[in-house]
């Protein structure tokens, strides 16, 4: 066999070996990319390090090439172009590495959030490996999308098909968004209440509610809400509330909607405890109603005594905090009454899945005689 034939055979075997190696590496990378055990935890952070460092090396290589080109360029326009590319490479490299460095302290104590209204999504580009996501609204109010790998994705979807109100507890690195652990749960645990402590006491007799870090205790002047940035709907502006000068005459009152700058909405009943007509803005809020129906509140941004959260706390949580209700409306709502149950009470409604769905707080008489 002459040298030319040996070279051809050697080249053929070399090509086949490289081809097989590429296939094996592609399979290994796909398994590495998709397997939950590799996507989550420190291995997931290592993945993040690999691709960010590789891109940084590419950016720095382009930077060096552009520096050489700029040095040899004859026209100022070309020099400026190379300098611009260098600046872009530096910025890209900075942000790629910055996230890694900032996340290092969180490896031992990751951020934790809880998701509801969750959904599952996957993303495939060409023949490359897919990414598998769980998405939802965090208990703190932010929208999240986490890559959790195929195994956790499939397990979560199966649970979700049996319970569309499934929740997820996710521990993650805040800058790279790498998930350290993910757990699918039916309701939040004690960790959630510890992460988002309430300003309120545990005593519901305070008739208080915490909304967006502000505490309101019923009754209170409507002006307290207005001064905090809540706005009356246009149809209520300038309305008058009639006074009540007879002992058994009902106080003038009106249910109005208030909206804040974030678009969150609550309903309050504004009362006139005087014997003369007043502008609604001078009235007293004797009742507050909030609902999870429109998804305005994520949970931690609306709490009642005992740290109970709208959309997250369960019937069991309510009973644990308040005891047995004075009225139990077929498990759809619990009522906790103080003194005269008609004028001072909490009415807590629940979704079919048993989560706190709506809150009604009243602590104001209907008549002067009361």
Coordinates of C-alpha atoms in Angstrom, one line a residue:
X1 CA 0.0 0.0 0.0
X2 CA 1.6 3.3 -1.1
X3 CA 1.7 6.5 1.0
X4 CA -1.2 8.1 -0.9
X5 CA -3.6 5.2 -0.1
X6 CA -2.5 5.2 3.5
X7 CA -3.2 8.9 3.8
X8 CA -6.7 8.5 2.3
X9 CA -7.5 5.6 4.7
X10 CA -6.1 7.5 7.6
X11 CA -8.2 10.6 6.6
X12 CA -11.3 8.5 6.2
X13 CA -10.9 6.9 9.7
X14 CA -10.1 10.3 11.1
X15 CA -13.2 11.8 9.6
X16 CA -15.4 8.9 10.9
X17 CA -13.8 9.2 14.4
X18 CA -14.4 13.0 14.5
X19 CA -18.0 12.5 13.2
X20 CA -18.7 9.8 15.9
X21 CA -17.1 12.0 18.6
X22 CA -19.3 15.0 17.6
X23 CA -22.4 12.8 17.8
X24 CA -21.4 11.4 21.2
X25 CA -20.6 14.9 22.5
X26 CA -23.9 16.2 21.1
X27 CA -25.8 13.4 22.9
X28 CA -23.9 14.0 26.1
X29 CA -24.5 17.8 25.9
X30 CA -28.2 17.2 25.3
X31 CA -28.4 14.9 28.3
X32 CA -26.4 17.4 30.3
X33 CA -28.6 20.3 29.2
X34 CA -32.0 18.6 29.8
X35 CA -31.5 16.4 32.8
X36 CA -33.0 18.0 35.9
X37 CA -30.0 16.8 37.9
X38 CA -27.7 18.8 35.7
X39 CA -29.9 21.9 35.1
X40 CA -30.6 22.4 38.8
X41 CA -28.3 23.2 41.7
X42 CA -24.5 23.7 41.5
X43 CA -24.3 21.8 38.2
X44 CA -26.7 24.2 36.7
X45 CA -24.6 27.1 37.9
X46 CA -21.5 25.3 36.4
X47 CA -23.4 25.2 33.1
X48 CA -24.0 28.9 33.4
X49 CA -20.3 29.5 34.1
X50 CA -19.3 27.5 31.0
X51 CA -21.4 29.3 28.4
X52 CA -20.8 32.7 29.9
X53 CA -17.0 32.2 30.0
X54 CA -17.0 30.8 26.4
X55 CA -19.0 33.9 25.2
X56 CA -16.6 36.1 27.2
X57 CA -13.6 34.5 25.5
X58 CA -15.2 35.0 22.1
X59 CA -15.9 38.7 22.9
X60 CA -12.4 39.2 24.2
X61 CA -11.0 37.5 21.0
X62 CA -13.0 39.9 18.9
X63 CA -11.8 42.8 21.0
X64 CA -8.1 41.9 20.4
X65 CA -8.7 41.4 16.7
X66 CA -10.4 44.8 16.5
X67 CA -7.6 46.5 18.5
X68 CA -5.1 45.1 15.9
X69 CA -7.3 46.2 13.0
X70 CA -7.8 49.6 14.5
X71 CA -4.0 50.1 14.9
X72 CA -3.5 49.3 11.2
X73 CA -6.6 51.1 9.9
X74 CA -5.9 54.0 7.6
X75 CA -9.3 55.8 7.8
X76 CA -10.8 57.4 10.9
X77 CA -14.2 55.9 10.2
X78 CA -12.7 52.4 10.3
X79 CA -10.9 53.2 13.6
X80 CA -14.1 54.4 15.2
X81 CA -15.9 51.3 14.0
X82 CA -13.3 49.0 15.6
X83 CA -13.4 51.1 18.8
X84 CA -17.2 50.8 19.0
X85 CA -17.0 47.0 18.6
X86 CA -14.4 46.9 21.3
X87 CA -16.6 48.9 23.7
X88 CA -19.5 46.5 22.9
X89 CA -17.3 43.5 23.7
X90 CA -16.2 45.0 27.0
X91 CA -19.8 45.7 28.0
X92 CA -20.9 42.2 27.0
X93 CA -18.1 40.6 28.9
X94 CA -18.7 42.7 32.0
X95 CA -22.4 41.8 32.3
X96 CA -21.7 38.1 31.5
X97 CA -19.2 37.8 34.3
X98 CA -20.9 40.2 36.7
X99 CA -24.0 37.9 37.2
X100 CA -21.7 35.0 38.0
X101 CA -19.7 36.9 40.6
X102 CA -22.8 38.4 42.2
X103 CA -24.5 35.0 42.5
X104 CA -21.6 33.3 44.3
X105 CA -22.7 34.5 47.8
X106 CA -26.2 33.0 47.1
X107 CA -24.9 29.5 46.5
X108 CA -25.3 28.7 50.2
X109 CA -28.6 30.6 50.7
X110 CA -30.5 31.1 47.5
X111 CA -33.5 33.4 47.1
X112 CA -36.9 31.7 47.6
X113 CA -40.2 32.4 45.9
X114 CA -43.5 30.6 45.5
X115 CA -45.4 30.5 42.2
X116 CA -49.1 30.2 41.5
X117 CA -51.1 30.6 38.3
X118 CA -48.3 28.4 37.0
X119 CA -47.9 27.1 33.5
X120 CA -45.3 25.0 31.7
X121 CA -43.5 25.8 28.5
X122 CA -40.6 24.4 26.4
X123 CA -38.3 26.0 23.9
X124 CA -36.5 24.2 21.1
X125 CA -34.3 25.9 18.5
X126 CA -33.7 23.7 15.5
X127 CA -32.3 20.4 16.4
X128 CA -30.7 21.7 19.5
X129 CA -31.6 20.7 23.1
X130 CA -34.9 22.0 24.5
X131 CA -35.2 24.1 27.6
X132 CA -38.1 23.4 29.9
X133 CA -39.7 26.1 32.0
X134 CA -42.1 26.6 34.8
X135 CA -43.6 30.1 34.8
X136 CA -45.9 31.9 37.2
X137 CA -46.6 34.8 39.5
X138 CA -44.4 34.9 42.5
X139 CA -45.8 35.4 46.0
X140 CA -43.9 38.8 46.1
X141 CA -45.7 39.9 42.9
X142 CA -43.1 39.4 40.2
X143 CA -43.5 37.3 37.1
X144 CA -40.9 34.4 36.9
X145 CA -39.8 31.9 34.3
X146 CA -37.4 29.2 35.5
X147 CA -35.6 26.6 33.5
X148 CA -36.1 23.3 35.5
X149 CA -35.0 20.6 33.1
X150 CA -37.1 17.8 31.5
X151 CA -37.5 15.6 34.5
X152 CA -38.9 18.2 36.9
X153 CA -40.9 19.6 33.9
X154 CA -42.7 16.3 33.2
X155 CA -43.3 15.6 36.9
X156 CA -44.7 19.1 37.4
X157 CA -47.0 18.9 34.4
X158 CA -48.4 15.6 35.5
X159 CA -49.2 17.0 38.9
X160 CA -50.6 20.2 37.3
X161 CA -53.1 18.2 35.1
X162 CA -54.5 16.8 38.3
X163 CA -54.6 20.1 40.1
X164 CA -54.6 23.3 38.1
X165 CA -54.2 25.4 41.3
X166 CA -50.8 23.7 41.9
X167 CA -48.1 25.8 43.5
X168 CA -44.3 25.7 43.2
X169 CA -41.6 26.5 45.7
X170 CA -38.4 27.6 43.9
X171 CA -35.0 28.3 45.4
X172 CA -32.8 30.2 42.9
X173 CA -29.8 32.4 42.2
X174 CA -31.2 35.9 41.6
X175 CA -28.7 37.2 39.0
X176 CA -28.3 34.1 36.7
X177 CA -31.8 32.8 37.5
X178 CA -30.3 29.3 38.0
X179 CA -32.8 27.1 40.0
X180 CA -31.2 25.3 42.9
X181 CA -34.3 23.3 43.9
X182 CA -37.9 23.2 42.8
X183 CA -40.8 21.6 44.7
X184 CA -44.4 21.3 43.6
X185 CA -46.8 21.8 46.5
X186 CA -50.5 22.1 47.2
X187 CA -50.1 25.1 49.6
X188 CA -47.4 27.3 51.1
X189 CA -45.4 26.2 54.1
X190 CA -44.2 28.0 57.2
X191 CA -41.2 29.2 55.3
X192 CA -43.4 31.5 53.2
X193 CA -44.8 33.2 56.3
X194 CA -41.3 33.6 57.7
X195 CA -40.1 35.1 54.4
X196 CA -42.9 37.7 54.2
X197 CA -43.7 38.8 57.8
X198 CA -46.7 40.9 58.4
X199 CA -46.8 44.2 60.2
X200 CA -50.1 43.2 61.8
X201 CA -50.8 41.4 65.1
X202 CA -52.3 38.0 65.2
X203 CA -55.6 39.3 66.7
X204 CA -58.3 39.8 64.1
X205 CA -60.2 42.0 66.5
X206 CA -58.0 44.8 65.3
X207 CA -60.0 44.9 62.1
X208 CA -56.8 45.7 60.2
X209 CA -55.5 44.9 56.8
X210 CA -52.1 45.4 55.2
X211 CA -52.1 46.5 51.6
X212 CA -48.9 47.2 49.8
X213 CA -47.0 47.7 53.1
X214 CA -49.6 50.1 54.5
X215 CA -51.8 49.2 57.4
X216 CA -55.4 50.3 57.5
X217 CA -57.7 49.7 60.5
X218 CA -61.4 49.9 60.0
X219 CA -63.0 52.4 60.6
X220 CA -60.8 55.1 59.1
X221 CA -61.2 58.3 57.1
X222 CA -61.3 57.8 53.3
X223 CA -58.7 60.6 53.1
X224 CA -56.1 58.1 54.6
X225 CA -56.4 56.1 51.4
X226 CA -56.5 59.1 49.1
X227 CA -53.3 60.5 50.8
X228 CA -51.6 57.2 50.2
X229 CA -52.2 57.5 46.4
X230 CA -55.5 55.6 46.0
X231 CA -57.8 57.3 43.6
X232 CA -61.6 57.4 43.4
X233 CA -63.2 56.2 40.2
X234 CA -64.4 59.2 38.2
X235 CA -68.1 58.4 38.7
X236 CA -67.8 58.8 42.5
X237 CA -65.9 62.1 42.5
X238 CA -68.0 64.9 44.0
X239 CA -70.8 62.5 45.2
X240 CA -72.6 63.6 48.4
X241 CA -73.5 61.4 51.3
X242 CA -76.7 62.2 53.2
X243 CA -76.6 62.6 57.0
X244 CA -78.7 60.8 59.5
X245 CA -80.2 62.8 62.4
X246 CA -82.7 60.2 63.7
X247 CA -81.7 57.4 66.1
X248 CA -82.8 54.6 63.8
X249 CA -82.2 56.3 60.5
X250 CA -79.5 54.5 58.5
X251 CA -76.2 56.3 57.8
X252 CA -75.7 57.4 54.3
X253 CA -73.1 55.1 52.7
X254 CA -71.8 54.1 49.3
X255 CA -69.6 51.4 47.9
X256 CA -66.8 52.9 45.8
X257 CA -63.8 51.5 43.9
X258 CA -60.3 52.7 44.7
X259 CA -57.3 52.2 42.4
X260 CA -53.6 52.8 43.1
X261 CA -50.8 53.7 40.6
X262 CA -50.1 50.0 40.1
X263 CA -53.6 49.4 38.9
X264 CA -54.6 47.4 42.0
X265 CA -58.2 47.8 43.0
X266 CA -60.2 47.5 46.2
X267 CA -63.8 48.3 47.1
X268 CA -64.7 50.3 50.2
X269 CA -68.0 51.4 51.7
X270 CA -67.8 55.1 52.6
X271 CA -70.1 56.1 55.5
X272 CA -71.4 59.4 56.8
X273 CA -71.7 59.3 60.6
X274 CA -72.8 62.9 60.8
X275 CA -76.3 64.4 60.7
X276 CA -75.5 66.6 57.6
X277 CA -74.7 65.9 54.0
X278 CA -70.9 65.7 53.2
X279 CA -68.7 65.2 50.2
X280 CA -67.7 61.6 49.8
X281 CA -64.1 62.4 50.2
X282 CA -64.9 63.5 53.8
X283 CA -66.5 60.2 54.7
X284 CA -65.4 57.3 56.8
X285 CA -64.5 53.9 55.5
X286 CA -66.5 51.4 57.5
X287 CA -66.0 48.3 55.3
X288 CA -63.2 47.0 52.9
X289 CA -63.6 44.3 50.3
X290 CA -60.8 42.8 48.3
X291 CA -60.9 39.8 45.9
X292 CA -58.3 37.6 44.3
X293 CA -60.6 37.4 41.2
X294 CA -58.8 40.0 39.2
X295 CA -55.3 38.8 40.3
X296 CA -54.3 42.4 41.5
X297 CA -52.7 41.1 44.6
X298 CA -50.0 38.5 44.6
X299 CA -50.2 37.5 48.2
X300 CA -47.5 39.1 50.4
X301 CA -48.8 42.5 49.2
X302 CA -52.1 41.9 50.9
X303 CA -52.3 40.4 54.4
X304 CA -54.7 40.3 57.3
X305 CA -54.0 39.6 61.0
X306 CA -52.0 36.4 61.5
X307 CA -50.1 37.0 58.3
X308 CA -52.8 35.4 56.2
X309 CA -52.3 36.1 52.5
X310 CA -54.9 36.6 49.8
X311 CA -54.7 33.8 47.3
X312 CA -52.3 31.7 49.3
X313 CA -53.6 30.9 52.8
X314 CA -56.0 28.0 53.2
X315 CA -59.0 27.2 55.3
X316 CA -56.7 25.3 57.7
X317 CA -54.4 28.3 57.9
X318 CA -57.4 30.5 58.8
X319 CA -58.7 28.1 61.5
X320 CA -55.2 27.8 62.9
X321 CA -54.9 31.6 63.2
X322 CA -58.5 32.5 64.2
X323 CA -60.1 29.3 65.6
X324 CA -63.4 27.9 64.6
X325 CA -65.6 30.5 62.7
X326 CA -68.8 31.9 64.1
X327 CA -70.5 31.0 60.8
X328 CA -69.4 28.4 58.3
X329 CA -71.1 28.8 54.9
X330 CA -70.6 25.2 53.6
X331 CA -66.8 25.7 53.6
X332 CA -67.2 28.5 51.0
X333 CA -66.8 31.3 53.6
X334 CA -66.0 31.7 57.2
X335 CA -67.4 34.6 59.3
X336 CA -65.7 35.8 62.5
X337 CA -67.9 38.3 64.3
X338 CA -67.2 40.7 67.2
X339 CA -70.1 41.8 69.5
X340 CA -72.9 42.5 67.1
X341 CA -72.0 40.2 64.1
X342 CA -74.0 42.4 61.8
X343 CA -71.7 45.4 62.1
X344 CA -68.3 44.1 63.1
X345 CA -66.9 41.0 61.3
X346 CA -64.5 39.4 59.0
X347 CA -66.0 37.4 56.1
X348 CA -63.4 35.2 54.4
X349 CA -64.4 33.5 51.2
X350 CA -62.5 30.5 49.7
X351 CA -61.9 29.2 46.2
X352 CA -63.0 25.7 45.3
X353 CA -59.5 24.5 45.9
X354 CA -59.6 26.0 49.5
X355 CA -57.5 29.1 49.1
X356 CA -58.4 32.5 50.6
X357 CA -60.2 34.1 47.7
X358 CA -61.9 37.3 49.1
X359 CA -61.9 39.3 52.3
X360 CA -64.6 41.5 53.6
X361 CA -64.0 43.5 56.8
X362 CA -66.7 45.7 58.4
X363 CA -66.5 47.5 61.7
X364 CA -69.1 50.3 61.5
X365 CA -72.7 50.5 62.6
X366 CA -75.5 51.0 60.1
X367 CA -77.6 53.3 62.4
X368 CA -76.8 55.8 65.1
X369 CA -78.6 53.6 67.7
X370 CA -76.2 50.8 67.0

